[in-house]
Amino acid sequence: MALELQFTPAQRRFRAEVRAWLAAHVPRTPLATLESEPGFAQHREWERTLAAGNWSMVTWPREYGGRGANLIEWLIFEEEYYRAGAPLRVNQNGIFLLGPTLMEFGSAAQKARYLPQMAAGEEIWAQAWSEPQAGSDLAALRASAVREGDVYVLRGHKIWSSRATFADWCFGLFRTDPASQRHHGLSFILVPLRHPGVRVRGIRQIHGEPGFAEVFFEEARVPLDYRVGAEGQGWHIAMATAGFERGLMLRSPARFQVAAQRLIELWRRRGQEADPALASHVAQAWMDARAYALHTYHTASRLLAGGAIGVEASLNKIFWSELDLEMHRTAMRLLGAGAELIAATAKGGGREADDANGWLEGFLFSLAGPIYAGTNEIQRNLVAERLLGLPRG
Ligand SMILES: Cc1cc2nc3c(=O)[nH]c(=O)nc-3n(C[C@H](O)[C@H](O)[C@H](O)COP(=O)(O)OP(=O)(O)OC[C@H]3O[C@@H](n4cnc5c(N)ncnc54)[C@H](O)[C@@H]3O)c2cc1C
């Protein structure tokens, strides 16, 4: 059968509609970073604008604030979104991770309660899984949720929770069976972050902003219906969430295709002064971004045909995080030792300065790619054991 890589007329119309809406609504001046309090508020406002146009999560059913679009249309939306230079999604943990999780495991009442508020940007979500002694080895987590009558009493300490400093809710993993070990006896529980017994402490990151947070649960009491799925099913649900995160939703290919295009433009501006060998890195970045896009269209088509995301999600995560890092390293080499000067001298104006700033900030963030969403070392272990069938190391 011939391979058909053309978009259908309906998909082209959808693309045109997205493009027109974004052209009319994307803020002309970039928002402040969402890792800062004012920037977070600006990004929340942008989420409301998206929701007013029904664009916050196009794949969701209309009753929850979506458009009932399919995954191919979502990828088209993402391409247009990045192409238009639209703001980063402050609610990405909600719309990309918890949203699909609730669709699969939430009760009808939970879907009706949380999804529209999430789509509308009224409730911004953080993920609270990691603990000081449970990062890569997440099954070592100790935070507990002990049932007392009609509430759970939460105790414990979560860390590295992105955007929890300013977010409204978190979804966490807690040990509901005190006698349990490892991945047994865990439950997936939703917790308001401004709630008696919940204390949030920001952590300043490498760029100086406190977007990250530690979350302390000091006998916080939450109703039993804040639990998603059955008691003890938490690990299974969390792994499905991680599959959405690594395998498809968290990093759509458009992000890298736009970065690859910017890299080519940077090469055109600065390539003559740079090491000629960098040309091949620029070309490689473009090819890798394109390969990632084609691979993602393949994944989306597979899912539409009834397939599921499996352990190959780990390969995906390794690929996009290393691609991001490599593209930013190449940009840093093209900008050279004067990168910060270029960014500073034309601050507040000048495309070249804005672009240099973008690369500098992006470079710092790309360093975290091989760590968050499960480190690349752990993903390689998963690939070795579950995909290649190699013995456990
Ligand atoms: C930008 C960013 C955002 C994050 N956001 C969130 C969030 O929103 N919510 C959340 O819950 N967490 C979040 N995290 C935490 C992240 O999930 C953890 O940092 C990650 O899982 C690693 O855990 P750790 O930091 O405890 O490192 P460790 O687990 O202590 O690992 C240290 C090093 O040892 C390696 N290592 C550990 N075990 C093995 C092994 N068996 N084989 C080979 N190598 C191994 C690791 O790969 C790593 O290089 C975020 C982290 C970052 C950097």
Coordinates of C-alpha atoms and ligand atoms in Angstrom, one line a residue:
M1 CA 0.0 0.0 0.0
A2 CA 1.3 3.5 -0.9
L3 CA 2.3 5.7 2.0
E4 CA 0.1 8.8 2.1
L5 CA 1.7 11.7 3.9
Q6 CA -0.7 14.4 2.8
F7 CA -3.2 16.1 5.1
T8 CA -6.9 15.7 4.2
P9 CA -9.0 18.8 3.1
A10 CA -10.7 18.7 6.5
Q11 CA -7.3 18.7 8.3
R12 CA -6.2 21.6 6.1
R13 CA -9.3 23.6 7.0
F14 CA -8.7 22.8 10.7
R15 CA -5.1 24.1 10.3
A16 CA -6.3 27.3 8.7
E17 CA -8.9 27.9 11.5
V18 CA -6.2 27.4 14.2
R19 CA -3.8 29.7 12.3
A20 CA -6.3 32.5 12.0
W21 CA -7.4 32.3 15.6
L22 CA -3.8 32.3 16.9
A23 CA -2.9 35.2 14.6
A24 CA -5.6 37.3 16.1
H25 CA -5.0 36.3 19.8
V26 CA -1.4 35.4 20.5
P27 CA 0.1 38.3 22.7
R28 CA 2.3 40.5 20.7
T29 CA 4.9 40.9 23.5
P30 CA 6.2 37.7 25.2
L31 CA 4.8 37.0 28.6
A32 CA 7.0 37.0 31.7
T33 CA 8.4 33.5 32.6
L34 CA 5.8 31.2 34.0
E35 CA 8.2 30.3 36.8
S36 CA 7.6 33.7 38.4
E37 CA 4.5 34.9 40.2
P38 CA 3.6 37.7 37.7
G39 CA 4.4 35.4 34.7
F40 CA 2.3 32.6 36.2
A41 CA -0.7 35.0 36.4
Q42 CA -0.2 36.1 32.8
H43 CA 0.0 32.6 31.6
R44 CA -3.2 31.7 33.5
E45 CA -4.9 34.6 31.8
W46 CA -3.7 33.2 28.4
E47 CA -5.2 29.8 29.3
R48 CA -8.5 31.6 29.9
T49 CA -8.2 33.2 26.4
L50 CA -7.5 29.8 24.9
A51 CA -10.5 28.3 26.7
A52 CA -12.8 31.1 25.6
G53 CA -12.0 30.1 22.0
N54 CA -12.4 26.4 22.9
W55 CA -8.7 25.8 22.1
S56 CA -7.3 24.7 25.4
M57 CA -7.4 21.0 24.7
V58 CA -8.8 20.3 21.3
T59 CA -8.9 16.5 21.7
W60 CA -11.3 16.6 24.7
P61 CA -15.0 16.1 24.3
R62 CA -17.0 19.4 24.0
E63 CA -18.7 18.8 27.4
Y64 CA -15.3 19.2 29.1
G65 CA -14.2 22.2 27.1
G66 CA -12.6 20.6 24.1
R67 CA -13.5 20.2 20.4
G68 CA -13.7 16.5 20.0
A69 CA -10.7 16.6 17.7
N70 CA -8.5 13.5 17.1
L71 CA -4.8 13.2 17.8
I72 CA -3.7 14.1 14.2
E73 CA -5.6 17.4 14.6
W74 CA -4.0 17.9 18.0
L75 CA -0.6 17.6 16.3
I76 CA -1.7 20.1 13.7
F77 CA -2.8 22.4 16.5
E78 CA 0.5 22.0 18.2
E79 CA 2.4 22.8 15.0
E80 CA 0.4 26.0 14.5
Y81 CA 0.7 26.9 18.2
Y82 CA 4.5 26.8 18.2
R83 CA 4.7 28.4 14.8
A84 CA 2.7 31.3 16.1
G85 CA 5.1 31.7 19.1
A86 CA 2.2 31.2 21.5
P87 CA 3.0 31.1 25.3
L88 CA 4.1 27.9 27.1
R89 CA 1.2 26.0 28.7
V90 CA 1.2 26.7 32.5
N91 CA -1.3 24.0 33.0
Q92 CA 0.6 21.3 31.1
N93 CA 0.5 18.9 34.0
G94 CA -3.2 19.3 34.1
I95 CA -4.2 19.1 30.4
F96 CA -1.5 16.8 29.2
L97 CA -1.1 14.4 32.1
L98 CA -3.9 14.5 34.6
G99 CA -6.6 15.1 32.0
P100 CA -6.0 11.9 30.0
T101 CA -5.6 10.0 33.3
L102 CA -9.0 11.2 34.5
M103 CA -10.5 10.3 31.1
E104 CA -9.3 6.8 31.6
F105 CA -9.5 6.2 35.4
G106 CA -11.7 9.0 36.8
S107 CA -15.4 8.6 37.8
A108 CA -18.0 10.4 35.9
A109 CA -18.4 12.9 38.8
Q110 CA -14.6 13.5 38.8
K111 CA -14.5 14.2 35.1
A112 CA -17.4 16.6 35.3
R113 CA -15.9 18.3 38.4
Y114 CA -12.2 18.7 37.3
L115 CA -11.9 18.6 33.5
P116 CA -13.9 21.8 32.6
Q117 CA -12.1 23.8 35.3
M118 CA -8.8 22.5 34.0
A119 CA -9.6 23.4 30.4
A120 CA -10.7 26.8 31.5
G121 CA -7.4 27.6 33.2
E122 CA -9.3 28.1 36.5
E123 CA -7.4 25.3 38.2
I124 CA -3.8 24.8 37.5
W125 CA -2.2 21.5 38.4
A126 CA 1.1 20.3 39.7
Q127 CA 2.5 16.7 39.9
A128 CA 3.6 15.6 43.3
W129 CA 5.3 12.2 43.0
S130 CA 9.0 12.6 43.8
E131 CA 10.2 12.6 47.4
P132 CA 13.7 13.3 48.8
Q133 CA 14.4 9.6 48.9
A134 CA 12.2 8.5 46.0
G135 CA 13.0 10.0 42.6
S136 CA 14.2 7.4 40.2
D137 CA 13.1 4.8 42.7
L138 CA 9.6 6.1 42.9
A139 CA 8.3 2.9 44.5
A140 CA 10.3 3.8 47.6
L141 CA 7.9 6.7 48.3
R142 CA 6.8 7.1 51.9
A143 CA 4.1 9.8 51.9
S144 CA 1.0 8.3 53.4
A145 CA -2.8 8.7 53.2
V146 CA -4.4 7.0 56.2
R147 CA -8.1 6.5 56.1
E148 CA -10.0 7.9 59.1
G149 CA -13.8 7.7 58.7
D150 CA -14.7 9.6 55.5
V151 CA -11.3 11.3 55.0
Y152 CA -7.7 10.5 54.2
V153 CA -5.1 12.0 56.5
L154 CA -2.0 12.9 54.5
R155 CA 1.5 13.0 55.9
G156 CA 4.8 13.3 54.1
H157 CA 7.1 15.4 52.0
K158 CA 7.1 15.8 48.2
I159 CA 9.8 17.6 46.2
W160 CA 10.6 19.0 42.7
S161 CA 7.0 19.7 42.0
S162 CA 7.0 21.9 38.9
R163 CA 4.8 25.0 39.2
A164 CA 3.4 23.9 42.6
T165 CA 4.6 27.3 44.1
F166 CA 1.7 29.0 42.3
A167 CA -0.6 26.2 41.3
D168 CA -4.0 25.4 42.8
W169 CA -4.0 21.6 43.0
C170 CA -1.6 18.6 42.8
F171 CA -2.0 15.0 42.0
G172 CA 0.1 12.8 44.2
L173 CA 1.0 9.2 45.0
F174 CA 0.4 8.2 48.6
R175 CA 0.8 5.0 50.5
T176 CA -2.8 4.1 51.6
D177 CA -1.8 0.7 53.0
P178 CA 0.8 1.3 55.8
A179 CA 1.9 -2.3 55.7
S180 CA 2.6 -2.3 52.0
Q181 CA 6.0 -2.3 50.2
R182 CA 7.2 -0.8 47.0
H183 CA 4.6 -0.3 44.3
H184 CA 1.8 -2.1 46.2
G185 CA -0.6 -0.3 48.5
L186 CA -0.3 3.1 46.8
S187 CA -3.2 5.4 45.8
F188 CA -3.5 8.3 43.3
I189 CA -5.0 11.3 45.2
L190 CA -5.9 14.9 44.2
V191 CA -5.0 17.5 46.8
P192 CA -5.7 21.3 46.9
L193 CA -2.5 23.1 47.5
R194 CA -4.1 25.9 49.5
H195 CA -5.5 23.7 52.1
P196 CA -5.1 23.3 55.9
G197 CA -2.1 21.0 56.6
V198 CA -0.6 21.5 53.1
R199 CA 2.5 23.7 53.1
V200 CA 4.3 24.7 49.8
R201 CA 7.8 26.0 49.8
G202 CA 9.3 27.3 46.5
I203 CA 12.8 26.2 45.3
R204 CA 14.8 28.7 43.3
Q205 CA 16.1 27.2 40.1
I206 CA 19.2 27.8 38.0
H207 CA 17.6 30.9 36.4
G208 CA 16.7 32.3 39.9
E209 CA 12.9 31.8 39.7
P210 CA 11.0 29.7 42.3
G211 CA 8.7 27.7 39.9
F212 CA 9.6 24.4 41.6
A213 CA 8.4 23.5 45.1
E214 CA 8.5 21.2 48.0
V215 CA 5.1 20.2 49.3
F216 CA 4.7 19.2 53.0
F217 CA 1.6 17.3 54.1
E218 CA 1.1 17.8 57.8
E219 CA -2.0 15.9 58.7
A220 CA -3.9 17.4 55.8
R221 CA -7.4 15.9 55.6
V222 CA -9.1 15.3 52.2
P223 CA -12.3 13.5 51.3
L224 CA -12.2 10.0 50.0
D225 CA -13.6 11.0 46.7
Y226 CA -10.3 12.9 45.9
R227 CA -8.9 9.5 45.2
V228 CA -8.8 8.5 41.5
G229 CA -9.4 4.8 40.8
A230 CA -9.5 2.1 43.4
E231 CA -7.5 2.2 46.6
G232 CA -4.1 0.5 46.0
Q233 CA -4.4 1.1 42.2
G234 CA -2.1 4.1 42.4
W235 CA 1.0 2.6 40.8
H236 CA -0.9 1.3 37.8
I237 CA -2.6 4.7 37.2
A238 CA 0.7 6.6 37.7
M239 CA 2.4 4.4 35.1
A240 CA -0.4 5.2 32.6
T241 CA 0.2 8.9 33.4
A242 CA 3.9 8.5 32.8
G243 CA 3.1 6.8 29.5
F244 CA 1.1 9.8 28.3
E245 CA 4.0 12.1 29.5
R246 CA 6.9 10.3 27.9
G247 CA 5.2 8.7 24.9
L248 CA 3.2 11.5 23.4
M249 CA 1.8 14.5 25.2
L250 CA 4.5 16.3 27.1
R251 CA 6.7 17.3 24.2
S252 CA 5.0 17.6 20.9
P253 CA 7.3 17.6 17.8
A254 CA 6.4 21.2 16.9
R255 CA 8.5 22.5 19.7
F256 CA 11.6 21.0 18.2
Q257 CA 10.8 21.8 14.6
V258 CA 10.4 25.5 15.5
A259 CA 13.7 25.3 17.4
A260 CA 15.4 23.6 14.4
Q261 CA 14.2 26.3 12.1
R262 CA 15.5 29.0 14.5
L263 CA 18.8 27.1 14.6
I264 CA 19.1 27.3 10.8
E265 CA 18.4 31.1 11.0
L266 CA 21.0 31.5 13.7
W267 CA 23.5 29.6 11.4
R268 CA 22.7 32.0 8.6
R269 CA 23.4 35.0 10.8
R270 CA 26.5 33.7 12.6
G271 CA 27.7 30.6 10.7
Q272 CA 30.5 32.5 8.9
E273 CA 32.2 33.3 12.2
A274 CA 31.7 29.8 13.6
D275 CA 33.4 26.5 13.3
P276 CA 32.4 25.1 9.9
A277 CA 31.9 21.7 11.5
L278 CA 28.8 23.1 13.2
A279 CA 26.9 23.0 9.8
S280 CA 26.5 19.3 10.2
H281 CA 25.1 19.7 13.7
V282 CA 22.5 22.2 12.4
A283 CA 21.5 19.8 9.6
Q284 CA 21.3 16.9 12.0
A285 CA 19.1 18.9 14.3
W286 CA 16.7 19.6 11.5
M287 CA 16.6 16.0 10.4
D288 CA 16.1 14.7 13.9
A289 CA 13.3 17.2 14.5
R290 CA 11.7 16.0 11.3
A291 CA 12.2 12.3 12.2
Y292 CA 10.6 12.9 15.6
A293 CA 7.6 14.6 14.0
L294 CA 7.1 11.7 11.6
H295 CA 7.5 9.2 14.4
T296 CA 4.9 11.1 16.5
Y297 CA 2.4 11.1 13.5
H298 CA 3.0 7.3 13.4
T299 CA 2.3 6.9 17.1
A300 CA -0.9 9.0 16.8
S301 CA -2.0 6.9 13.9
R302 CA -1.3 3.8 15.8
L303 CA -3.3 5.0 18.8
L304 CA -6.2 6.1 16.5
A305 CA -6.2 2.5 15.2
G306 CA -6.7 1.2 18.7
G307 CA -3.1 0.7 19.7
A308 CA -1.7 1.7 23.1
I309 CA 1.5 3.4 24.3
G310 CA 3.9 0.9 25.7
V311 CA 7.5 0.8 26.9
E312 CA 8.6 2.5 23.7
A313 CA 7.5 5.7 25.4
S314 CA 11.0 5.5 27.1
L315 CA 12.7 5.6 23.7
N316 CA 10.6 8.7 22.8
K317 CA 11.6 10.5 26.0
I318 CA 15.3 9.8 25.5
F319 CA 15.1 11.0 21.9
W320 CA 13.3 14.3 22.5
S321 CA 15.3 15.3 25.6
E322 CA 18.7 14.5 23.9
L323 CA 17.6 16.3 20.7
D324 CA 16.6 19.4 22.8
L325 CA 20.0 19.4 24.6
E326 CA 22.0 18.9 21.4
M327 CA 20.1 21.7 19.6
H328 CA 20.8 24.1 22.4
R329 CA 24.4 23.1 22.7
T330 CA 24.8 23.8 19.0
A331 CA 23.1 27.2 19.4
M332 CA 25.5 28.1 22.3
R333 CA 28.5 27.2 20.1
L334 CA 27.1 29.4 17.3
L335 CA 26.5 32.3 19.7
G336 CA 30.0 31.8 21.1
A337 CA 31.5 33.2 24.3
G338 CA 29.7 36.5 23.7
A339 CA 26.2 35.0 24.0
E340 CA 25.3 36.8 27.2
L341 CA 26.6 40.1 25.7
I342 CA 24.5 39.7 22.6
A343 CA 21.4 39.0 24.8
A344 CA 22.2 41.9 27.2
T345 CA 23.2 44.7 24.8
A346 CA 20.0 44.8 22.9
K347 CA 17.7 43.9 25.8
G348 CA 14.2 45.1 25.5
G349 CA 14.5 45.3 21.7
G350 CA 16.1 43.7 18.7
R351 CA 15.2 40.3 17.4
E352 CA 18.8 39.1 17.7
A353 CA 18.9 39.9 21.4
D354 CA 15.5 38.3 22.0
D355 CA 16.6 35.2 20.1
A356 CA 19.9 35.0 22.1
N357 CA 17.9 35.3 25.3
G358 CA 15.6 32.5 24.2
W359 CA 18.6 30.2 23.4
L360 CA 20.2 31.0 26.8
E361 CA 17.1 30.3 28.8
G362 CA 16.3 27.3 26.6
F363 CA 19.8 25.9 27.1
L364 CA 19.4 26.0 30.9
F365 CA 16.0 24.3 30.7
S366 CA 17.3 21.7 28.2
L367 CA 19.8 20.5 30.8
A368 CA 16.8 19.3 32.9
G369 CA 15.3 17.3 30.0
P370 CA 17.4 14.1 30.7
I371 CA 16.2 14.3 34.4
Y372 CA 12.5 15.1 34.5
A373 CA 9.8 12.7 33.5
G374 CA 12.1 9.9 34.6
T375 CA 15.9 10.2 34.1
N376 CA 17.3 8.9 30.8
E377 CA 19.5 6.4 32.7
I378 CA 16.3 4.8 34.0
Q379 CA 14.6 5.0 30.6
R380 CA 17.6 3.1 29.1
N381 CA 17.2 0.5 31.8
L382 CA 13.6 0.1 30.8
V383 CA 14.5 -0.2 27.1
A384 CA 17.1 -2.7 27.9
E385 CA 14.9 -4.9 30.1
R386 CA 11.4 -4.6 28.7
L387 CA 12.0 -3.8 25.0
L388 CA 15.3 -5.8 24.3
G389 CA 14.8 -8.5 26.9
L390 CA 18.3 -8.0 28.4
P391 CA 18.9 -9.3 31.9
R392 CA 18.5 -6.8 34.8
G393 CA 21.7 -5.0 35.6
Ligands
LIG1 C1 12.9 20.4 35.7 C2 12.4 19.3 36.5 C3 11.0 19.1 36.8 C4 10.5 18.2 37.6 N1 9.2 18.2 37.9 C5 8.7 17.2 38.7 C6 7.3 17.3 39.0 O1 6.5 18.1 38.6 N2 6.8 16.4 39.9 C7 7.6 15.4 40.4 O2 7.1 14.6 41.2 N3 9.0 15.3 40.2 C8 9.5 16.2 39.3 N4 10.8 16.2 39.0 C9 11.7 15.2 39.7 C10 12.2 14.2 38.8 O3 11.2 13.3 38.4 C11 13.4 13.5 39.5 O4 14.4 14.5 39.7 C12 13.9 12.3 38.8 O5 13.0 11.2 38.8 C13 15.2 11.8 39.4 O6 15.1 11.6 40.8 P1 16.2 12.2 41.8 O7 16.3 13.6 41.5 O8 15.8 11.8 43.1 O9 17.6 11.5 41.4 P2 18.1 10.1 41.8 O10 17.0 9.1 41.7 O11 18.7 10.2 43.1 O12 19.2 9.8 40.7 C14 20.5 10.4 40.7 C15 21.2 9.9 39.5 O13 21.4 8.5 39.6 C16 20.9 7.8 38.4 N5 20.3 6.5 38.8 C17 19.4 6.3 39.8 N6 19.0 5.0 39.9 C18 19.6 4.4 38.8 C19 19.6 3.1 38.3 N7 18.9 2.1 38.8 N8 20.3 2.8 37.2 C20 21.1 3.8 36.5 N9 21.1 5.1 37.0 C21 20.4 5.4 38.1 C22 19.8 8.8 37.9 O14 19.6 8.5 36.5 C23 20.5 10.1 38.2 O15 21.4 10.4 37.2 C24 11.4 17.2 38.2 C25 12.8 17.3 37.9 C26 13.3 18.3 37.1 C27 14.8 18.4 36.9

